[in-house]
Every structure is written in C-alpha cells, then in structure tokens.
Amino acid sequence: MEFNTKLLHGRTVSGYADHAILPQIAQVTAFSYESAQAQEKVFAHQAGGFAYTRIGNPTIAAFEQRMAELEGGATATACASGMAAITMGLLNFLRAGDEIIAANGLYGGTIDLFSDFEKLGIHVRFVENLIPEEINKYTNTHTKAIYGEFISNPGLRVLDLPKLSEYAHEIGVPLVIDSTTVTPYVANPLKLGADIVIHSTSKYVNGSGNSISGIIIDGGRFPWDTDRYPALCEFKKYGRMCYSARLRSDLWENFGGCLAPMNAYLNILGLETLGLRMERINHNATALAAALSKIPGVSVRHPSLLEHEDANLVKEELQGQGGGIITLRVGSKEKAFEVINSLRLATIASNIGDIRTLVIHPASTIFAKNTREAREKAGVYEDTIRISVGIEDEGDLIADFTQAIGSIMERLA
Ligand SMILES: *Cc1c(COP(=O)(O)O)cnc(C)c1O
C-alpha cells in the first residue's frame, strides 16, 4: 500500500468499537471493572484493558498505533506536546553526567529545554554541522546520544541520516531525530537509520492548528547496553525493547504528560489528509520560494532551491521535497515588520504546519529568549521572516508576498 491508501486503509485503521469508521472519543479519566479480580489482572498486565487515561486510553492508543505504522516503528507513545515528547524521549535513557551532541539550528523551545537539561547535569554540545567529522571532535565516554531535526526549524538544514546513524552506531549511541517538519509522508527517519523519532504532532500531523501534541516513536532496533545506560537497567530483560518498556511503564507514566483523548481524535482526523496536504504544501513552498528568490534585495532559504547547501540530501532522502517552511531576509527588522504587516492573506501566528499560510518574525517572538549568538546559529537574524506555507492557491500566495515585499522595498529603500 502506498502512503495515501495506507492513511485510509492501513493495518491500524479498522477494528473500532461498533464498526465506527473512526475511533470513538473516550473522553474519560478512568475505566470501570466488574470485579476487583478483573481490575487486578489489568494492572498486572495479565489481561488487556484500560485503567486510567494517563496510562492508556483507546482513542490515544488508536492515534499511537497509526503513527507507529506510518513511521515504521515498533511502538509510539503520545504526549501532551512536542516539548513533552522531546523531554521524555531523552530523559528516558539519560542521567546526570551524560552528554548529547546536537545541531545548532534547532527549534527555539528545544534550545531552551537543553539549557534546562544543563541544570539536571545533562550537557549538550552544539555543533554547526551535525556530521561525523564535527561530532567526532566532541565525542567522549559521556556521549550518550546524537540529536537533530531532520529539516531544522527555522535553520532549514537537512541531516544525512544514513551517515549520521552509521557514526552513532559505531560509537554505540542512539540517533534521536525530530522529524516534525518532514512528516512520514516525505520520509521515515527510522528507515534511514534513526533509532528514536519524535514529532510535534501539533504541526503537520494535526494540520488544522487545533491541538497541541507530540509523539515518541521507537524503532525497537537499538541494542541498548544497560551498563552504559543505567537508566534502562531495570528493563534489561526486554532487550531492544527496553527503551519502550521503561518509557511506557515508568518515566512517561510518572511524568504525567499524556495526550488528551479529544486531541488524539483530532490528530487522527488530521492524519487522513496528511498526504494530500503535504503534497500541496511542498508544491506551494517550492513555487513560492522560486518566485521570491527572483526578487532583488531579499534572500530566500528553502531546501528545494538549487543553491541550498544540503540540496543533494533533499534529492537523496526527501525525493526533492523541501517541506513547508521558507525563511526570508529583507534587510532590517523594520522592513521585516513592514512586510509582515503588509501581507493580506498570510496570518501572523506562531505555529507551523497549519493549512493556512502563517508568518512570524522569529527574533522578536519564538527566539526572544535566546541569545543573539544562539539565534544567529539557528539561522534567525533581526531581518528574518519565517513563512509556514499553507494549502491556498499558489498564485494568490505568490501575489500576496510579492506585493508585500514590493511596496515596502520601494518605500524603505
Ligand atoms: C513546534 C516544534 C516543537 C515543539 O512542539 P510543541 O508541540 O509546540 O510542544 C519541537 N520541534 C519542532 C521542530 C517544532 O517545530
């Protein structure tokens, strides 16, 4: 089955209660039992069933199973947000004294989170290019993970996952990939060598900007050495599934960052059109980036552009699809604000992956807490505008951005 067919007829789509075509929304806290014995069995994992929504819920499980199937993972664990997924996905196997090697150009929230990790004794070493030659300089016995965004938001760098995973596995650490901006429609990080995949499903998976959520998907293939990863020691008997076993029955359950059943349902609805939306978004973004790059005085970044530094990886790993984010530099913060304010269609909002085209000035908003140095390393300058391209008609989008840039450039030149 190809992707769009799988979205509607995949292995994990059928079998809903009462033959409903979509899973029912189990908007409940707890599940009742006929006897204490029956409940005991569920708690002892001797019988299937649900007990309490923080630990498991049929609507959330339906979403998790869909995501595991679409990413080719062994297990998926849904979380209250993408940030919760990153936090729990990493803290599940790390502890004080450990080090992570990560790319510079990460999502601002993740950079902030990594400074919280410092306070827990987990040190993150940032490299400009997440490639073996650079990672090698920082690798030591404390190195316990390599972390990056497949297409970084908003840096728009693309990672070479086969090469990175080969290096990670050589040094015995997992490759953890945030694939929010790529989505399983475009590529599956697990198939390219990653071990753990994380998504902010608030974005493209949901698609309509109606719920915050995240997910952790475990490929189930990494050979965890529990001497090296003592956090997983207690779960050693699960072998390569020890990561999922601990996450599910210990860390994730105890941290309490579960997804709401209603939001799981909204994500399942969104997923059904993920392929259609991504096809259109990729098409629109490629067309808009090409049109904007012809306007003198602005510089445009999108992975589909020939001059992009990772253009070869876009071809090899992403079938030429650069995703829905474009960044634009227009010369000054003042000009960036003017361009944003002159747009008639694009909505000023701090989100990506919506069906509506969204714009933001990252330096004064989502990167306001980061230092100037960290911002610039992430590809965010005073004059940068981030566009999250939606599914509107291509001509209307090009006309809107062209008029906004055109009028402003004359006036402020
Ligand atoms: C939005 C985003 C996150 C954080 O997800 P939330 O759902 O907002 O918590 C993490 N990584 C990337 C790449 C994102 O775009």
PDB file of C-alpha atoms in Angstrom, residues 211-412:
ATOM      1  CA  SER A 211      -4.471  20.825  19.322  1.00  0.00           C
ATOM      2  CA  ILE A 212      -1.055  20.668  20.937  1.00  0.00           C
ATOM      3  CA  SER A 213       0.502  17.196  20.975  1.00  0.00           C
ATOM      4  CA  GLY A 214       3.641  15.183  20.437  1.00  0.00           C
ATOM      5  CA  ILE A 215       4.777  11.617  19.939  1.00  0.00           C
ATOM      6  CA  ILE A 216       7.820   9.418  20.550  1.00  0.00           C
ATOM      7  CA  ILE A 217       8.337   6.519  18.143  1.00  0.00           C
ATOM      8  CA  ASP A 218      10.834   3.792  18.950  1.00  0.00           C
ATOM      9  CA  GLY A 219      12.244   1.722  16.106  1.00  0.00           C
ATOM     10  CA  GLY A 220      12.909  -1.071  18.614  1.00  0.00           C
ATOM     11  CA  ARG A 221      16.223  -1.905  16.972  1.00  0.00           C
ATOM     12  CA  PHE A 222      18.855  -0.113  19.038  1.00  0.00           C
ATOM     13  CA  PRO A 223      20.972  -2.554  21.081  1.00  0.00           C
ATOM     14  CA  TRP A 224      20.911  -0.694  24.415  1.00  0.00           C
ATOM     15  CA  ASP A 225      23.906  -1.585  26.564  1.00  0.00           C
ATOM     16  CA  THR A 226      22.371  -1.187  30.018  1.00  0.00           C
ATOM     17  CA  ASP A 227      25.812  -0.852  31.636  1.00  0.00           C
ATOM     18  CA  ARG A 228      26.231   2.256  29.543  1.00  0.00           C
ATOM     19  CA  TYR A 229      22.616   3.324  30.035  1.00  0.00           C
ATOM     20  CA  PRO A 230      21.910   2.528  33.714  1.00  0.00           C
ATOM     21  CA  ALA A 231      18.555   4.336  33.468  1.00  0.00           C
ATOM     22  CA  LEU A 232      17.350   1.325  31.450  1.00  0.00           C
ATOM     23  CA  CYS A 233      18.952  -1.316  33.667  1.00  0.00           C
ATOM     24  CA  GLU A 234      15.749  -2.362  35.388  1.00  0.00           C
ATOM     25  CA  PHE A 235      14.226  -3.110  31.974  1.00  0.00           C
ATOM     26  CA  LYS A 236      17.155  -5.111  30.611  1.00  0.00           C
ATOM     27  CA  LYS A 237      15.067  -8.263  30.161  1.00  0.00           C
ATOM     28  CA  TYR A 238      13.148  -6.536  27.357  1.00  0.00           C
ATOM     29  CA  GLY A 239      16.295  -6.464  25.213  1.00  0.00           C
ATOM     30  CA  ARG A 240      15.987  -3.971  22.353  1.00  0.00           C
ATOM     31  CA  MET A 241      12.538  -3.033  23.646  1.00  0.00           C
ATOM     32  CA  CYS A 242      13.912  -1.850  26.995  1.00  0.00           C
ATOM     33  CA  TYR A 243      13.623   1.817  25.940  1.00  0.00           C
ATOM     34  CA  SER A 244       9.901   1.467  25.166  1.00  0.00           C
ATOM     35  CA  ALA A 245       9.339  -0.674  28.252  1.00  0.00           C
ATOM     36  CA  ARG A 246      10.784   1.941  30.568  1.00  0.00           C
ATOM     37  CA  LEU A 247       9.124   4.859  28.795  1.00  0.00           C
ATOM     38  CA  ARG A 248       5.692   3.292  28.924  1.00  0.00           C
ATOM     39  CA  SER A 249       5.641   1.769  32.364  1.00  0.00           C
ATOM     40  CA  ASP A 250       7.891   4.178  34.202  1.00  0.00           C
ATOM     41  CA  LEU A 251       9.102   7.582  33.033  1.00  0.00           C
ATOM     42  CA  TRP A 252       6.265   8.701  30.739  1.00  0.00           C
ATOM     43  CA  GLU A 253       3.635   7.294  33.071  1.00  0.00           C
ATOM     44  CA  ASN A 254       5.167   9.069  36.069  1.00  0.00           C
ATOM     45  CA  PHE A 255       5.889  12.405  34.397  1.00  0.00           C
ATOM     46  CA  GLY A 256       2.217  12.610  33.567  1.00  0.00           C
ATOM     47  CA  GLY A 257       2.485  14.332  30.206  1.00  0.00           C
ATOM     48  CA  CYS A 258      -0.218  12.285  28.467  1.00  0.00           C
ATOM     49  CA  LEU A 259      -2.205  13.443  25.469  1.00  0.00           C
ATOM     50  CA  ALA A 260      -5.886  14.358  25.848  1.00  0.00           C
ATOM     51  CA  PRO A 261      -8.255  11.841  24.161  1.00  0.00           C
ATOM     52  CA  MET A 262     -10.049  14.608  22.255  1.00  0.00           C
ATOM     53  CA  ASN A 263      -6.732  15.830  20.848  1.00  0.00           C
ATOM     54  CA  ALA A 264      -5.796  12.283  19.832  1.00  0.00           C
ATOM     55  CA  TYR A 265      -9.079  12.116  17.907  1.00  0.00           C
ATOM     56  CA  LEU A 266      -8.447  15.463  16.187  1.00  0.00           C
ATOM     57  CA  ASN A 267      -4.987  14.226  15.185  1.00  0.00           C
ATOM     58  CA  ILE A 268      -6.459  11.035  13.710  1.00  0.00           C
ATOM     59  CA  LEU A 269      -8.830  13.175  11.630  1.00  0.00           C
ATOM     60  CA  GLY A 270      -5.926  15.348  10.526  1.00  0.00           C
ATOM     61  CA  LEU A 271      -3.766  12.356   9.627  1.00  0.00           C
ATOM     62  CA  GLU A 272      -6.252  11.156   7.000  1.00  0.00           C
ATOM     63  CA  THR A 273      -5.356  14.099   4.767  1.00  0.00           C
ATOM     64  CA  LEU A 274      -1.652  14.345   5.663  1.00  0.00           C
ATOM     65  CA  GLY A 275      -0.554  13.086   2.246  1.00  0.00           C
ATOM     66  CA  LEU A 276      -2.800  15.458   0.304  1.00  0.00           C
ATOM     67  CA  ARG A 277      -1.821  18.416   2.442  1.00  0.00           C
ATOM     68  CA  MET A 278       1.903  17.721   2.308  1.00  0.00           C
ATOM     69  CA  GLU A 279       1.854  17.262  -1.449  1.00  0.00           C
ATOM     70  CA  ARG A 280       0.165  20.637  -1.831  1.00  0.00           C
ATOM     71  CA  ILE A 281       2.316  22.342   0.827  1.00  0.00           C
ATOM     72  CA  ASN A 282       5.535  21.086  -0.757  1.00  0.00           C
ATOM     73  CA  HIS A 283       4.320  22.221  -4.166  1.00  0.00           C
ATOM     74  CA  ASN A 284       3.305  25.681  -2.907  1.00  0.00           C
ATOM     75  CA  ALA A 285       6.511  26.164  -0.900  1.00  0.00           C
ATOM     76  CA  THR A 286       8.704  25.214  -3.855  1.00  0.00           C
ATOM     77  CA  ALA A 287       6.801  27.604  -6.138  1.00  0.00           C
ATOM     78  CA  LEU A 288       6.771  30.453  -3.596  1.00  0.00           C
ATOM     79  CA  ALA A 289      10.478  30.068  -2.795  1.00  0.00           C
ATOM     80  CA  ALA A 290      11.339  30.104  -6.504  1.00  0.00           C
ATOM     81  CA  ALA A 291       9.214  33.226  -7.083  1.00  0.00           C
ATOM     82  CA  LEU A 292      10.606  35.089  -4.054  1.00  0.00           C
ATOM     83  CA  SER A 293      14.191  34.246  -4.926  1.00  0.00           C
ATOM     84  CA  LYS A 294      13.788  36.294  -8.125  1.00  0.00           C
ATOM     85  CA  ILE A 295      13.019  39.478  -6.177  1.00  0.00           C
ATOM     86  CA  PRO A 296      16.145  41.620  -5.808  1.00  0.00           C
ATOM     87  CA  GLY A 297      17.081  42.732  -2.293  1.00  0.00           C
ATOM     88  CA  VAL A 298      15.719  39.734  -0.375  1.00  0.00           C
ATOM     89  CA  SER A 299      17.415  36.444   0.355  1.00  0.00           C
ATOM     90  CA  VAL A 300      15.326  33.314   0.447  1.00  0.00           C
ATOM     91  CA  ARG A 301      16.034  29.942   2.020  1.00  0.00           C
ATOM     92  CA  HIS A 302      14.146  26.770   1.182  1.00  0.00           C
ATOM     93  CA  PRO A 303      15.614  23.278   0.860  1.00  0.00           C
ATOM     94  CA  SER A 304      14.237  22.963  -2.704  1.00  0.00           C
ATOM     95  CA  LEU A 305      16.394  25.823  -4.001  1.00  0.00           C
ATOM     96  CA  LEU A 306      19.427  24.720  -6.001  1.00  0.00           C
ATOM     97  CA  GLU A 307      21.765  26.955  -4.017  1.00  0.00           C
ATOM     98  CA  HIS A 308      20.720  25.362  -0.702  1.00  0.00           C
ATOM     99  CA  GLU A 309      23.774  23.812   0.982  1.00  0.00           C
ATOM    100  CA  ASP A 310      22.005  20.486   1.512  1.00  0.00           C
ATOM    101  CA  ALA A 311      20.351  20.288  -1.931  1.00  0.00           C
ATOM    102  CA  ASN A 312      21.904  16.871  -2.590  1.00  0.00           C
ATOM    103  CA  LEU A 313      20.358  15.455   0.619  1.00  0.00           C
ATOM    104  CA  VAL A 314      16.945  16.863  -0.338  1.00  0.00           C
ATOM    105  CA  LYS A 315      17.207  14.811  -3.535  1.00  0.00           C
ATOM    106  CA  GLU A 316      18.556  11.661  -1.915  1.00  0.00           C
ATOM    107  CA  GLU A 317      16.458  11.468   1.242  1.00  0.00           C
ATOM    108  CA  LEU A 318      13.401  13.650   0.659  1.00  0.00           C
ATOM    109  CA  GLN A 319      12.616  12.973  -3.021  1.00  0.00           C
ATOM    110  CA  GLY A 320      13.212  16.634  -3.745  1.00  0.00           C
ATOM    111  CA  GLN A 321      10.566  17.816  -1.269  1.00  0.00           C
ATOM    112  CA  GLY A 322      11.839  20.663   0.835  1.00  0.00           C
ATOM    113  CA  GLY A 323       8.904  20.912   3.260  1.00  0.00           C
ATOM    114  CA  GLY A 324       6.662  23.851   4.051  1.00  0.00           C
ATOM    115  CA  ILE A 325       8.971  26.349   5.719  1.00  0.00           C
ATOM    116  CA  ILE A 326      10.660  29.209   3.913  1.00  0.00           C
ATOM    117  CA  THR A 327      12.783  31.886   5.514  1.00  0.00           C
ATOM    118  CA  LEU A 328      13.280  35.303   4.082  1.00  0.00           C
ATOM    119  CA  ARG A 329      15.766  38.042   4.945  1.00  0.00           C
ATOM    120  CA  VAL A 330      14.712  41.527   3.954  1.00  0.00           C
ATOM    121  CA  GLY A 331      17.483  43.811   5.261  1.00  0.00           C
ATOM    122  CA  SER A 332      16.300  45.043   8.674  1.00  0.00           C
ATOM    123  CA  LYS A 333      13.863  44.362  11.491  1.00  0.00           C
ATOM    124  CA  GLU A 334      11.857  47.421  10.405  1.00  0.00           C
ATOM    125  CA  LYS A 335      11.484  46.077   6.868  1.00  0.00           C
ATOM    126  CA  ALA A 336      10.605  42.623   8.177  1.00  0.00           C
ATOM    127  CA  PHE A 337       7.804  44.105  10.289  1.00  0.00           C
ATOM    128  CA  GLU A 338       6.568  46.165   7.334  1.00  0.00           C
ATOM    129  CA  VAL A 339       6.491  43.128   5.048  1.00  0.00           C
ATOM    130  CA  ILE A 340       4.627  41.091   7.675  1.00  0.00           C
ATOM    131  CA  ASN A 341       2.119  43.881   8.259  1.00  0.00           C
ATOM    132  CA  SER A 342       1.534  44.333   4.513  1.00  0.00           C
ATOM    133  CA  LEU A 343       0.513  40.734   3.901  1.00  0.00           C
ATOM    134  CA  ARG A 344      -3.184  40.311   3.181  1.00  0.00           C
ATOM    135  CA  LEU A 345      -3.547  36.519   3.191  1.00  0.00           C
ATOM    136  CA  ALA A 346      -0.813  35.186   5.430  1.00  0.00           C
ATOM    137  CA  THR A 347      -1.736  35.081   9.107  1.00  0.00           C
ATOM    138  CA  ILE A 348       0.633  36.402  11.783  1.00  0.00           C
ATOM    139  CA  ALA A 349       0.792  33.466  14.209  1.00  0.00           C
ATOM    140  CA  SER A 350       3.442  31.420  15.966  1.00  0.00           C
ATOM    141  CA  ASN A 351       2.836  27.982  14.543  1.00  0.00           C
ATOM    142  CA  ILE A 352       3.838  25.881  11.549  1.00  0.00           C
ATOM    143  CA  GLY A 353       2.147  23.112   9.625  1.00  0.00           C
ATOM    144  CA  ASP A 354      -1.267  24.739   9.512  1.00  0.00           C
ATOM    145  CA  ILE A 355      -3.359  24.579   6.322  1.00  0.00           C
ATOM    146  CA  ARG A 356      -3.293  28.394   6.446  1.00  0.00           C
ATOM    147  CA  THR A 357      -0.095  30.201   5.490  1.00  0.00           C
ATOM    148  CA  LEU A 358       1.462  31.677   8.625  1.00  0.00           C
ATOM    149  CA  VAL A 359       4.241  34.212   9.125  1.00  0.00           C
ATOM    150  CA  ILE A 360       6.300  35.290  12.094  1.00  0.00           C
ATOM    151  CA  HIS A 361       9.319  37.436  12.943  1.00  0.00           C
ATOM    152  CA  PRO A 362      11.244  34.801  14.923  1.00  0.00           C
ATOM    153  CA  ALA A 363      13.882  37.064  16.548  1.00  0.00           C
ATOM    154  CA  SER A 364      11.271  39.088  18.465  1.00  0.00           C
ATOM    155  CA  THR A 365       8.979  36.148  19.284  1.00  0.00           C
ATOM    156  CA  ILE A 366       9.873  32.459  19.397  1.00  0.00           C
ATOM    157  CA  PHE A 367      13.599  33.226  19.691  1.00  0.00           C
ATOM    158  CA  ALA A 368      13.237  36.252  22.006  1.00  0.00           C
ATOM    159  CA  LYS A 369      14.573  34.221  24.966  1.00  0.00           C
ATOM    160  CA  ASN A 370      17.662  33.003  23.104  1.00  0.00           C
ATOM    161  CA  THR A 371      20.897  34.963  22.939  1.00  0.00           C
ATOM    162  CA  ARG A 372      21.718  36.756  19.702  1.00  0.00           C
ATOM    163  CA  GLU A 373      24.523  34.269  19.137  1.00  0.00           C
ATOM    164  CA  ALA A 374      22.245  31.244  19.616  1.00  0.00           C
ATOM    165  CA  ARG A 375      19.646  32.852  17.358  1.00  0.00           C
ATOM    166  CA  GLU A 376      22.088  33.505  14.563  1.00  0.00           C
ATOM    167  CA  LYS A 377      23.468  29.988  14.836  1.00  0.00           C
ATOM    168  CA  ALA A 378      19.913  28.775  14.374  1.00  0.00           C
ATOM    169  CA  GLY A 379      19.581  30.916  11.238  1.00  0.00           C
ATOM    170  CA  VAL A 380      17.482  33.645  12.860  1.00  0.00           C
ATOM    171  CA  TYR A 381      18.580  37.235  12.201  1.00  0.00           C
ATOM    172  CA  GLU A 382      16.948  40.574  13.019  1.00  0.00           C
ATOM    173  CA  ASP A 383      15.598  40.729   9.457  1.00  0.00           C
ATOM    174  CA  THR A 384      14.399  37.106   9.159  1.00  0.00           C
ATOM    175  CA  ILE A 385      10.765  36.275   8.418  1.00  0.00           C
ATOM    176  CA  ARG A 386       9.623  32.659   8.732  1.00  0.00           C
ATOM    177  CA  ILE A 387       6.825  31.513   6.452  1.00  0.00           C
ATOM    178  CA  SER A 388       4.892  28.299   7.068  1.00  0.00           C
ATOM    179  CA  VAL A 389       3.292  27.686   3.696  1.00  0.00           C
ATOM    180  CA  GLY A 390      -0.338  26.522   3.633  1.00  0.00           C
ATOM    181  CA  ILE A 391      -2.643  24.998   1.049  1.00  0.00           C
ATOM    182  CA  GLU A 392      -4.028  28.181  -0.520  1.00  0.00           C
ATOM    183  CA  ASP A 393      -3.735  28.617  -4.288  1.00  0.00           C
ATOM    184  CA  GLU A 394      -0.146  29.112  -5.367  1.00  0.00           C
ATOM    185  CA  GLY A 395      -0.855  32.227  -7.472  1.00  0.00           C
ATOM    186  CA  ASP A 396      -2.589  34.011  -4.599  1.00  0.00           C
ATOM    187  CA  LEU A 397       0.295  33.287  -2.235  1.00  0.00           C
ATOM    188  CA  ILE A 398       2.933  34.477  -4.694  1.00  0.00           C
ATOM    189  CA  ALA A 399       0.914  37.628  -5.401  1.00  0.00           C
ATOM    190  CA  ASP A 400       0.469  38.359  -1.678  1.00  0.00           C
ATOM    191  CA  PHE A 401       4.158  38.042  -0.786  1.00  0.00           C
ATOM    192  CA  THR A 402       5.254  39.837  -3.944  1.00  0.00           C
ATOM    193  CA  GLN A 403       3.020  42.843  -3.233  1.00  0.00           C
ATOM    194  CA  ALA A 404       4.092  42.977   0.424  1.00  0.00           C
ATOM    195  CA  ILE A 405       7.799  42.871  -0.401  1.00  0.00           C
ATOM    196  CA  GLY A 406       7.477  45.072  -3.490  1.00  0.00           C
ATOM    197  CA  SER A 407       5.721  48.034  -1.908  1.00  0.00           C
ATOM    198  CA  ILE A 408       7.927  48.010   1.180  1.00  0.00           C
ATOM    199  CA  MET A 409      11.203  47.749  -0.677  1.00  0.00           C
ATOM    200  CA  GLU A 410      10.382  50.913  -2.626  1.00  0.00           C
ATOM    201  CA  ARG A 411       9.305  52.860   0.416  1.00  0.00           C
ATOM    202  CA  LEU A 412      12.179  51.877   2.687  1.00  0.00           C
TER     203      LEU A 412
END
